[in-house]
Coordinates of C-alpha atoms and ligand atoms in Angstrom, one line a residue:
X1 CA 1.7 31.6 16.3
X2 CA 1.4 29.2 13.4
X3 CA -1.3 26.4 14.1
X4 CA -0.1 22.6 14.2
X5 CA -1.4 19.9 13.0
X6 CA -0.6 16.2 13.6
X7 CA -1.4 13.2 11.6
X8 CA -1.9 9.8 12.2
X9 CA -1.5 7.5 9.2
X10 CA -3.3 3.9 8.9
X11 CA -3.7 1.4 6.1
X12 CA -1.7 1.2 3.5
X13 CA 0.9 2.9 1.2
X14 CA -2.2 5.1 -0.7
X15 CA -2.6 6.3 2.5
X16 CA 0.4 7.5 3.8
X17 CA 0.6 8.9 -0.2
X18 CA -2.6 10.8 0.7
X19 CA -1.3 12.0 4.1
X20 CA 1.2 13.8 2.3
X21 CA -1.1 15.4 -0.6
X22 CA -3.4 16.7 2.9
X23 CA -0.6 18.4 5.1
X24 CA 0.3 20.5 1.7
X25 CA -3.5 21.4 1.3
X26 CA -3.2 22.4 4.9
X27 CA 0.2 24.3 4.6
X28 CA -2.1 26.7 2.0
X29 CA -4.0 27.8 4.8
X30 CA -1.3 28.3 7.6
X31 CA -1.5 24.8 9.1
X32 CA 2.4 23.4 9.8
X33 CA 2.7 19.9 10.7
X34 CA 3.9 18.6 13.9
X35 CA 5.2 15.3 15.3
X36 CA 4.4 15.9 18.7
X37 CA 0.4 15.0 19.0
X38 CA 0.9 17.4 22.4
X39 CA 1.7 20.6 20.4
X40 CA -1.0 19.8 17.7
X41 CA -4.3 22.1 17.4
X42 CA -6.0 19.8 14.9
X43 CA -5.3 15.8 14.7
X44 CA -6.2 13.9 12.0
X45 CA -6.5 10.1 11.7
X46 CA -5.9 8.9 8.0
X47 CA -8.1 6.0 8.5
X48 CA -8.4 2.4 6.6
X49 CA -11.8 0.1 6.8
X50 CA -9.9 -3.1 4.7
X51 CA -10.8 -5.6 7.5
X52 CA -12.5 -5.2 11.0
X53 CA -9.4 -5.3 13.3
X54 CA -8.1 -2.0 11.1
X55 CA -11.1 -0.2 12.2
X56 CA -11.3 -1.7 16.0
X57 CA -7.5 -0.6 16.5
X58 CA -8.9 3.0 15.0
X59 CA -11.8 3.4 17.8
X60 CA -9.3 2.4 20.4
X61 CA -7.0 4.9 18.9
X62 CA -9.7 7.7 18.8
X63 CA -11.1 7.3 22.5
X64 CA -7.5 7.5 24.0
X65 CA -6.9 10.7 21.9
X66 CA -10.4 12.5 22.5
X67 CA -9.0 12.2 26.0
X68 CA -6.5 15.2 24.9
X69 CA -9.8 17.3 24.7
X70 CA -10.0 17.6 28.3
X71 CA -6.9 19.5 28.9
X72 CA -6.9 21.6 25.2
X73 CA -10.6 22.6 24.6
X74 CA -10.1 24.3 21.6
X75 CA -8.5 21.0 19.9
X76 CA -9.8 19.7 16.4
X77 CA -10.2 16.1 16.0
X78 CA -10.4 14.5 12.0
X79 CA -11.4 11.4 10.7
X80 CA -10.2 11.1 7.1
X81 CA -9.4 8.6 5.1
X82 CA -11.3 4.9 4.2
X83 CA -14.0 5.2 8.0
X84 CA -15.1 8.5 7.0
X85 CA -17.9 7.4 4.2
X86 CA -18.8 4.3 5.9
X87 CA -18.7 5.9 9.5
X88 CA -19.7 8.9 9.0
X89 CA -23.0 9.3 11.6
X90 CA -21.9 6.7 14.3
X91 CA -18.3 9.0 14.1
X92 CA -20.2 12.4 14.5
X93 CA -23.4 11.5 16.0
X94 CA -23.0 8.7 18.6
X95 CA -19.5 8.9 19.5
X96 CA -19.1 12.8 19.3
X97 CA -15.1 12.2 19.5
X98 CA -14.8 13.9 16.1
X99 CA -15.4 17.2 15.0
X100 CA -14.3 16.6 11.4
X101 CA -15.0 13.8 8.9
X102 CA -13.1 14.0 5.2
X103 CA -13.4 11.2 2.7
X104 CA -10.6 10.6 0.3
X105 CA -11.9 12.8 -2.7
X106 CA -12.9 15.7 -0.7
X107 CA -9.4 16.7 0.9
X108 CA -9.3 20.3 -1.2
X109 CA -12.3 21.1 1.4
X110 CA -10.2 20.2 4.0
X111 CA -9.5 24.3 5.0
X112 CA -12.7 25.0 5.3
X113 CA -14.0 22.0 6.7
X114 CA -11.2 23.1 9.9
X115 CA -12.7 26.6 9.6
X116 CA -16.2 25.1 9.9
X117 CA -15.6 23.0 13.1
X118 CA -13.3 25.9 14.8
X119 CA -16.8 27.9 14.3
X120 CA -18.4 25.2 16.3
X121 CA -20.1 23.4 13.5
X122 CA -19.6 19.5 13.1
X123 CA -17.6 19.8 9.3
X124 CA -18.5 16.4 6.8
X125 CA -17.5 16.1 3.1
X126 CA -17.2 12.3 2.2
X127 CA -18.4 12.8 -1.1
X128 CA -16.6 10.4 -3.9
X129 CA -15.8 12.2 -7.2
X130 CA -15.4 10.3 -10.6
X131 CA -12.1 12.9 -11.3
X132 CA -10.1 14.1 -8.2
X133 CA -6.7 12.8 -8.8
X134 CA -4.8 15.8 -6.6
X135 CA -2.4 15.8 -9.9
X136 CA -1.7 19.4 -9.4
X137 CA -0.7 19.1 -5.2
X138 CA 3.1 18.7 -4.3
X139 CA 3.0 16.2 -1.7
X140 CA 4.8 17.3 1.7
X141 CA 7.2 14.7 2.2
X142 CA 6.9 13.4 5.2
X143 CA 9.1 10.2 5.2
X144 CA 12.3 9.9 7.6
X145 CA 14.9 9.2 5.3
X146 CA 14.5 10.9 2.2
X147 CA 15.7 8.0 -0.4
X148 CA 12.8 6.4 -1.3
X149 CA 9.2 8.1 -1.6
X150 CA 5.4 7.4 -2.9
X151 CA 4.0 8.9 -6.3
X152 CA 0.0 8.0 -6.7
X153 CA -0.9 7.2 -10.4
X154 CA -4.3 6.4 -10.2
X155 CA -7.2 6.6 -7.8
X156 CA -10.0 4.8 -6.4
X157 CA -11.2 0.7 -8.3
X158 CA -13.3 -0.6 -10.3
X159 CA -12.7 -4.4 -9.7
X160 CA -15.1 -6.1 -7.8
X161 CA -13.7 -8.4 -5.6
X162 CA -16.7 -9.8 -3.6
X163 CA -14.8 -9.2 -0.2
X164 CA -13.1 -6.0 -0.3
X165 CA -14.8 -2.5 0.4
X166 CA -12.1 -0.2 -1.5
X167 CA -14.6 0.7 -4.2
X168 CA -17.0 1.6 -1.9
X169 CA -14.7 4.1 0.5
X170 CA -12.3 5.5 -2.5
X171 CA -14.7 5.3 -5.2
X172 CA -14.2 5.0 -9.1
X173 CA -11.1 3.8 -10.6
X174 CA -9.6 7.1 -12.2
X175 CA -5.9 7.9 -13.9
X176 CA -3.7 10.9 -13.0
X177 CA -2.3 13.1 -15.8
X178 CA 1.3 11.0 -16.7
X179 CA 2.7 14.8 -17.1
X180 CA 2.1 15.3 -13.6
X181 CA 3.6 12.2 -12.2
X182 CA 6.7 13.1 -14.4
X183 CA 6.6 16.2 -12.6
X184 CA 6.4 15.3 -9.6
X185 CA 9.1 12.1 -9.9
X186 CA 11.2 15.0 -11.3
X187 CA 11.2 16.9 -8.2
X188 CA 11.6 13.9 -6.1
X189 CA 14.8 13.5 -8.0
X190 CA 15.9 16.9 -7.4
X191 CA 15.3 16.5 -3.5
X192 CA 17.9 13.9 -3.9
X193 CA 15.6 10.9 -3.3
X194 CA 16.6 7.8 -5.0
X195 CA 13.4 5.9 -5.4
X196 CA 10.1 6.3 -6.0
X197 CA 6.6 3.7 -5.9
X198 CA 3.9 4.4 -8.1
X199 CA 0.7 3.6 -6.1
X200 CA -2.7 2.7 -7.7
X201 CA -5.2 0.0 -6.2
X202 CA -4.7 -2.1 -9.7
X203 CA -1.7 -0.5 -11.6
X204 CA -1.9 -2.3 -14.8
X205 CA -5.3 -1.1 -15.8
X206 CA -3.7 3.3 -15.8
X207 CA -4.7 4.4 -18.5
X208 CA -4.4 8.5 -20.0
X209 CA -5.8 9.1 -23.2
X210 CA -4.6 12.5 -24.3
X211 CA -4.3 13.7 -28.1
X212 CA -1.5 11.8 -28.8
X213 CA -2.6 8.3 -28.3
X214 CA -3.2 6.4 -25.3
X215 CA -0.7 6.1 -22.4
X216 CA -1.2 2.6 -20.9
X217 CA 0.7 1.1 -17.3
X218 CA 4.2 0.1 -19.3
X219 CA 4.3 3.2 -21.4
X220 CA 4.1 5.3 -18.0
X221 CA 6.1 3.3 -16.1
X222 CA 8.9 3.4 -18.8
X223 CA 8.7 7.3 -18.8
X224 CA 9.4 7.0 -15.1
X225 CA 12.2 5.4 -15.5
X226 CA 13.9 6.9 -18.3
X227 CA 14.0 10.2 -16.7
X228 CA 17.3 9.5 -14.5
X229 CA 18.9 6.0 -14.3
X230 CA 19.6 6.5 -10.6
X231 CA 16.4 6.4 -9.9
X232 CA 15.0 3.2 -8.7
X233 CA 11.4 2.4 -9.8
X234 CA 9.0 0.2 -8.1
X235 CA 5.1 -0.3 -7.9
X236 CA 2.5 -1.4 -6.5
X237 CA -0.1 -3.4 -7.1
X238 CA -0.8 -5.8 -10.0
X239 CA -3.4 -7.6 -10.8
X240 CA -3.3 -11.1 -12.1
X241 CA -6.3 -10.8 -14.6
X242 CA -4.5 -7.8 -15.9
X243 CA -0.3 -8.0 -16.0
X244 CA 0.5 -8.5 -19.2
X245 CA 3.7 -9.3 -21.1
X246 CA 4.4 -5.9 -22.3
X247 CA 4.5 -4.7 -18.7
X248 CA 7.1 -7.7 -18.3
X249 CA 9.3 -6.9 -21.2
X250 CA 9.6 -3.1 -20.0
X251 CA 10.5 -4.1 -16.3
X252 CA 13.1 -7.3 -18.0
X253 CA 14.3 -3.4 -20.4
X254 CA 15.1 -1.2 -17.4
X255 CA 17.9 -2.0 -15.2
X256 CA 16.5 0.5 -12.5
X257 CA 12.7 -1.1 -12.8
X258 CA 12.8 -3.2 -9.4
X259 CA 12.8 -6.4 -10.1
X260 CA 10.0 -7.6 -7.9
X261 CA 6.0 -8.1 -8.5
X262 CA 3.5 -7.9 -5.9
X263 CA 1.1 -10.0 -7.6
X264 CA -1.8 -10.8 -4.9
X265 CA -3.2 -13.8 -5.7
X266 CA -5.7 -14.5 -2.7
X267 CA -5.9 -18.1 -3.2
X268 CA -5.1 -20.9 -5.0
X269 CA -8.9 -22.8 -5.4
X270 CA -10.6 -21.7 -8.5
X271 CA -13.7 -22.3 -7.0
X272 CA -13.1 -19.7 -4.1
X273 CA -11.5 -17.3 -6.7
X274 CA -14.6 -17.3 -8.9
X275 CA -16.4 -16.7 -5.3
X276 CA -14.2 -14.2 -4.9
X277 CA -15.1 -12.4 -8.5
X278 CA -11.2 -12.4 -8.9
X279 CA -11.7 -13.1 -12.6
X280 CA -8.4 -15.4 -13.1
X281 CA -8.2 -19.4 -12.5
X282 CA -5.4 -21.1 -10.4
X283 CA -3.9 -22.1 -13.8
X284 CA -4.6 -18.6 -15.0
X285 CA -2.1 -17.2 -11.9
X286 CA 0.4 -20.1 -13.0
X287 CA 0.8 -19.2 -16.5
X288 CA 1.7 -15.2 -15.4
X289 CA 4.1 -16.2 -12.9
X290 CA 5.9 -18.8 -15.5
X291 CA 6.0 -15.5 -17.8
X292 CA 7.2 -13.9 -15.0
X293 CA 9.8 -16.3 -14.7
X294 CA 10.7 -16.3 -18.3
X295 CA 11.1 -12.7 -19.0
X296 CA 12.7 -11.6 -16.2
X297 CA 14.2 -14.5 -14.8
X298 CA 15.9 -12.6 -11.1
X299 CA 12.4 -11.2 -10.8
X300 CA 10.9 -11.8 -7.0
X301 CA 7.5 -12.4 -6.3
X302 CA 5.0 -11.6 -3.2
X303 CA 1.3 -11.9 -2.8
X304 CA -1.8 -11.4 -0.4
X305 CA -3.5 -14.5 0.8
X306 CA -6.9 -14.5 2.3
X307 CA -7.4 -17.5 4.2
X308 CA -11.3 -18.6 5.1
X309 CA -13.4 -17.5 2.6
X310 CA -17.3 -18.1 2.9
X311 CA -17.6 -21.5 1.9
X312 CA -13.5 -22.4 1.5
X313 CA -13.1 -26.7 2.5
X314 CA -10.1 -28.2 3.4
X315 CA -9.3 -28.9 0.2
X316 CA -9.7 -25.3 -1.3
X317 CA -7.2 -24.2 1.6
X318 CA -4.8 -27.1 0.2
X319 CA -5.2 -25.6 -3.2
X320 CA -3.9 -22.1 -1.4
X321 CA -1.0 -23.7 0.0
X322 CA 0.3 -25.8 -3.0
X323 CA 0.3 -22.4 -4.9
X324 CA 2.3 -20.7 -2.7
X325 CA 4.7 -23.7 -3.0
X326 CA 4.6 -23.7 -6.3
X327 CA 5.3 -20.0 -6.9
X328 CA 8.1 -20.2 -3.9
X329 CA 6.8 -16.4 -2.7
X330 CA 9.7 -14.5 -1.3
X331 CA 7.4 -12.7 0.6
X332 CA 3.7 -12.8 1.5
X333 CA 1.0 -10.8 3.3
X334 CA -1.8 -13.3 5.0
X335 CA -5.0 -12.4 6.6
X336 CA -8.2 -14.2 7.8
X337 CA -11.0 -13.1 5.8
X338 CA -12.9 -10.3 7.6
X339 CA -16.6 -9.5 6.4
X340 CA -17.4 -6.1 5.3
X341 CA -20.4 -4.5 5.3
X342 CA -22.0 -3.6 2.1
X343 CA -19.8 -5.5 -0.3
X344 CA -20.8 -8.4 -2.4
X345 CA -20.1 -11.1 -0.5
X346 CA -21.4 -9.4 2.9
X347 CA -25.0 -9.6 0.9
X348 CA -24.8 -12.9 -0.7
X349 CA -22.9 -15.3 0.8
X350 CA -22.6 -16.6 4.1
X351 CA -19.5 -15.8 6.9
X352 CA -19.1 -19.8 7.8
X353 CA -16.0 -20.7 8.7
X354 CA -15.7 -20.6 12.1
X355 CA -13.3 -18.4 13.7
X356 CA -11.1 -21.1 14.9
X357 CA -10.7 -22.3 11.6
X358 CA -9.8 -19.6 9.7
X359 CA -6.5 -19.6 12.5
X360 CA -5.6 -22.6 12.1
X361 CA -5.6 -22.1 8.5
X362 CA -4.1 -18.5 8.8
X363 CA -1.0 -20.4 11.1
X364 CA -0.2 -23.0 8.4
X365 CA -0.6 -20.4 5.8
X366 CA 1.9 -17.9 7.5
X367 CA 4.5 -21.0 8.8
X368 CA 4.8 -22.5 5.5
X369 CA 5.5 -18.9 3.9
X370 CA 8.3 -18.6 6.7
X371 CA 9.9 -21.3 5.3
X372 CA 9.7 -20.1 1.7
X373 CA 10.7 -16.7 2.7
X374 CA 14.2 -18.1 4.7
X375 CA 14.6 -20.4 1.4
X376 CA 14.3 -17.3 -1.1
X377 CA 17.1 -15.5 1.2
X378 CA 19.4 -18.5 1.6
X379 CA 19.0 -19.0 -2.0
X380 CA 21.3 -15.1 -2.1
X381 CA 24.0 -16.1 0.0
X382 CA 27.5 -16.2 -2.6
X383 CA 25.5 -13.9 -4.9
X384 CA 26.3 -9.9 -5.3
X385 CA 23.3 -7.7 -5.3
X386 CA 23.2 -3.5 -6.0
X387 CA 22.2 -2.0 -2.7
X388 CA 20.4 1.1 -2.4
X389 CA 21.7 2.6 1.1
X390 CA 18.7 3.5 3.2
X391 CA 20.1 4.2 6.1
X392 CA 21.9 2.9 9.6
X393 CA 20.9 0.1 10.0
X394 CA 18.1 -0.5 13.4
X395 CA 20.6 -3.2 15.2
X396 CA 24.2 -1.5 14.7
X397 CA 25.9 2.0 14.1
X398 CA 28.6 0.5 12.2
X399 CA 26.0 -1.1 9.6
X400 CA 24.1 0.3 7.1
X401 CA 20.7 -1.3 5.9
X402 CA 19.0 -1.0 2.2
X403 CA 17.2 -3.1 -0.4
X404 CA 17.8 -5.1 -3.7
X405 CA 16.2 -4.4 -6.6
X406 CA 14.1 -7.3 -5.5
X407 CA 13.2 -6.0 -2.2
X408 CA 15.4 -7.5 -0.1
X409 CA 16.6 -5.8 3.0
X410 CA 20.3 -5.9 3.1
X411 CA 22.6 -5.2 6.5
X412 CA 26.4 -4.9 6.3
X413 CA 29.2 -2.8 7.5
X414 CA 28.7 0.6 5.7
X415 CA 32.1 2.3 6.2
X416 CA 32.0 5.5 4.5
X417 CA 29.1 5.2 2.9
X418 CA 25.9 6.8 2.6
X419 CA 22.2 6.9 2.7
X420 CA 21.2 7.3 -1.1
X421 CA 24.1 5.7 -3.0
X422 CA 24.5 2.5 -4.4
X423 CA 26.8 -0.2 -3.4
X424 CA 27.9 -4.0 -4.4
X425 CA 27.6 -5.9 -1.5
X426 CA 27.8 -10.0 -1.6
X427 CA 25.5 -12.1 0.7
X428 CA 27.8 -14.3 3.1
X429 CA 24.5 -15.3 5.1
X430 CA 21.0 -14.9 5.8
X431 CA 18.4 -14.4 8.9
X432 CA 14.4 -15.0 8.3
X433 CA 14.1 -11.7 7.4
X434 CA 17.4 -10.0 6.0
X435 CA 20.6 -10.9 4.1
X436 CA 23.6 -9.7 5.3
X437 CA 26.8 -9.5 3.7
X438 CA 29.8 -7.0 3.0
X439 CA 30.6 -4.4 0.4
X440 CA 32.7 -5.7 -2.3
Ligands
5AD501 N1 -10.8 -9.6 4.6 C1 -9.5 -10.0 4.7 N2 -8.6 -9.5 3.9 C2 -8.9 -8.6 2.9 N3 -8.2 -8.0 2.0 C3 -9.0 -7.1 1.3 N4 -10.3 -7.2 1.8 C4 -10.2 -8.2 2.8 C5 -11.2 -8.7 3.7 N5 -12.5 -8.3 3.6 C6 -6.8 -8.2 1.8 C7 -6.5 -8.7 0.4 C8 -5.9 -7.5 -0.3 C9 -5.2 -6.8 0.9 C10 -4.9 -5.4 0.7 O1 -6.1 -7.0 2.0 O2 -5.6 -9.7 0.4 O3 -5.0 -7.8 -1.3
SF4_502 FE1 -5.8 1.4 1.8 FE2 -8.0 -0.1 1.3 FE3 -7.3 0.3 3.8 FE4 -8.3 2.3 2.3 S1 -9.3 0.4 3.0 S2 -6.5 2.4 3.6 S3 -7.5 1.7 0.3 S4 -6.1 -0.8 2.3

């Protein structure tokens, strides 16, 4: 019988990327995966540390699967993923839930790490490694709809922003091999998939020197997209310190570059931005997005906020909202500013805005970007976009659901169409979160 494993994913898209990169490590040693946690001989949990409430809603996770233990003795249980470095002893030694512990360079060891722990030995690599790039594994895909998939360029990050822990969990920044991305975009393509996302904690600063010159982020992303014009190509994420207008001209070049930036800006005081190690002014972030806006004028625009910074005042959170204003986001990710352990604003500056704050902040922050993101999608209705068909879509069997190039999800009746082609539809009208329209 072939053994199972199951695998929980958490975080964010790197993740789910490296998911895919561990169940083909774990094909090579017999190990089929399984979407029934009940039929599974080893679970893993591919687990993120970016703020506290991702790693609570982890434990919780963990103690209601060690449950399973009861009734399977023989069962594995993993922790991989961003908790493993910074866990490591509470998750072996206090807890005992887990029998395995994997940090995000060390997944080749993953085989005999399983091996280790079905010999009754506690297995732990979380060792970070200055190369790893898994450029030579074929991701199993593991998405639903096989149209649009996740290719990692680069690995760990070597920005230090004072809040985050990345660096610390997935290590040095390091570039994949751009022959291997090709590669691997190429087979996507084959598999019929339609789009692809190339992944990297700061995307603009890829860099591959190989004998003939230096391949930088637009260079790359230009060979992506030249190697089949149905293929849509997105990415993810820039930097503002970094973008730069030769990035812009190549996405304005390429009609099936997505027209959308995720640009995180964080917020919008450069006094907290400085705190913040961000290395970019409020009028910094202004001057990319008015290139933005000229070069590639349909382009949309989203960002990560951060609301409650150690020291942020009223007026700093002002400063936040009046950028997002300003920009007109058509989308925006918002959290309340979660100290971690071991970073550089953990050991030098103070957590001091009270809880209660940073929610009240967090609320205007998200209700204002409500209202931005219902503007940006009334602002569609009476235009045509091309639709990538994803699939039905979740409210109706008579409509379809897919995206514009600038990442907008799209509903409308889909009559003989399918998942993976492209259609013209025009926007008649608009929800808070979807246009919807009809093919034309
Ligand atoms: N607290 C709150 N949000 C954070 N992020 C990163 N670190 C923290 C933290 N300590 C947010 C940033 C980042 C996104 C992935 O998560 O906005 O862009
Ligand atoms: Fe992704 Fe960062 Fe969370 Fe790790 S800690 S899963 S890199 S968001």
């Amino acid at each position: 019988m072939s053994k199972k494993v199951y695998i929980e994913t958490y975080g964010c898209q790197m993740n789910v990327a490296d998911s895919e990169v561990v169940v083909s490590i774990l094909a090579g040693s017999g190990y089929e995966p399984t979407e029934n946690i009940n039929d599974a001989g080893l679970i893993l949990i591919n687990t993120c540390s970016i703020r506290d409430n991702a790693e609570q809603r982890i434990w919780g996770r963990l103690k209601a699967i060690s449950h399973l233990k009861k009734r399977k003795h023989d069962l594995k249980i993993g922790i991989i993923g961003c908790m493993a470095e910074r866990l490591k002893e509470r998750l072996i030694e206090t807890d005992q839930l887990v029998d395995i512990v994997v940090g995000p360079d060390a997944y080749r060891e993953l085989p005999l790490l399983v091996a280790e722990s079905e010999a009754g030995h506690k297995a732990v690599n979380v060792l970070l490694s200055r190369e790893e790039t898994y450029a030579d594994i074929s991701p199993v895909r593991m998405d639903k709809n096989g149209v649009s998939s996740f290719v990692s360029i680069m690995r760990g990050c070597n920005n230090m922003c004072a809040y985050c822990v990345v660096p610390y969990v997935r290590g040095a920044e390091r570039s994949r091999n751009p022959e291997s991305i090709l590669k691997e975009v190429n087979e996507l393509i084959e598999m019929g998939y339609r789009e692809v996302t190339l992944l990297g904690q700061n995307v603009d600063s890829y860099k591959w020197d190989n004998n003939s010159g230096i391949v930088g982020f637009p260079g790359l992303l230009e060979n992506v997209a030249m190697l089949n014009p149905l293929l849509r190509v997105r990415f993810s994420t820039s930097h503002p310190k970094d973008i730069s207008d030769d990035l812009l001209y190549t996405i304005a070049k390429h009609g099936n570059i997505c027209k959308h930036i995720h640009l995180p800006a964080q917020s919008g005081s450069s006094r907290i931005l400085k705190l913040m190690n961000r290395e970019y002014t409020r009028e910094w972030y202004i001057d990319r997005i008015n290139a933005i806006h000229s070069i590639i004028p349909e382009c949309a625009l989203s960002t990560d906020m951060i609301t409650g910074f150690c020291t942020e005042a009223q007026e700093d959170h002002e400063e936040s909202l009046s950028l997002m204003d300003l920009a007109g986001f058509d989308f925006a990710y918002m959290f309340k500013y979660s100290e971690r352990p071991g970073t550089k604003a953990a050991k030098k500056y103070k957590d001091d805005i009270p809880e209660n704050i940073k929610s009240e902040r967090l609320s205007e922050m998200i209700s204002l970007q409500s209202k931005l993101s219902a503007k940006s999608k009334k602002n569609d209705v009476g235009k045509v976009f091309k639709v990538l068909i994803e699939g039905l879509s979740k409210r109706s069997k008579e409509h379809l659901s897919g995206r514009t190039s600038q990442n907008k999800v799209v509903v409308f009746p889909g009559g003989n169409h399918k998942k993976g082609e492209y259609v013209k539809v025009l926007i008649e009208r608009s929800t808070s979160a979807t246009l919807i329209g009809n093919i034309v």
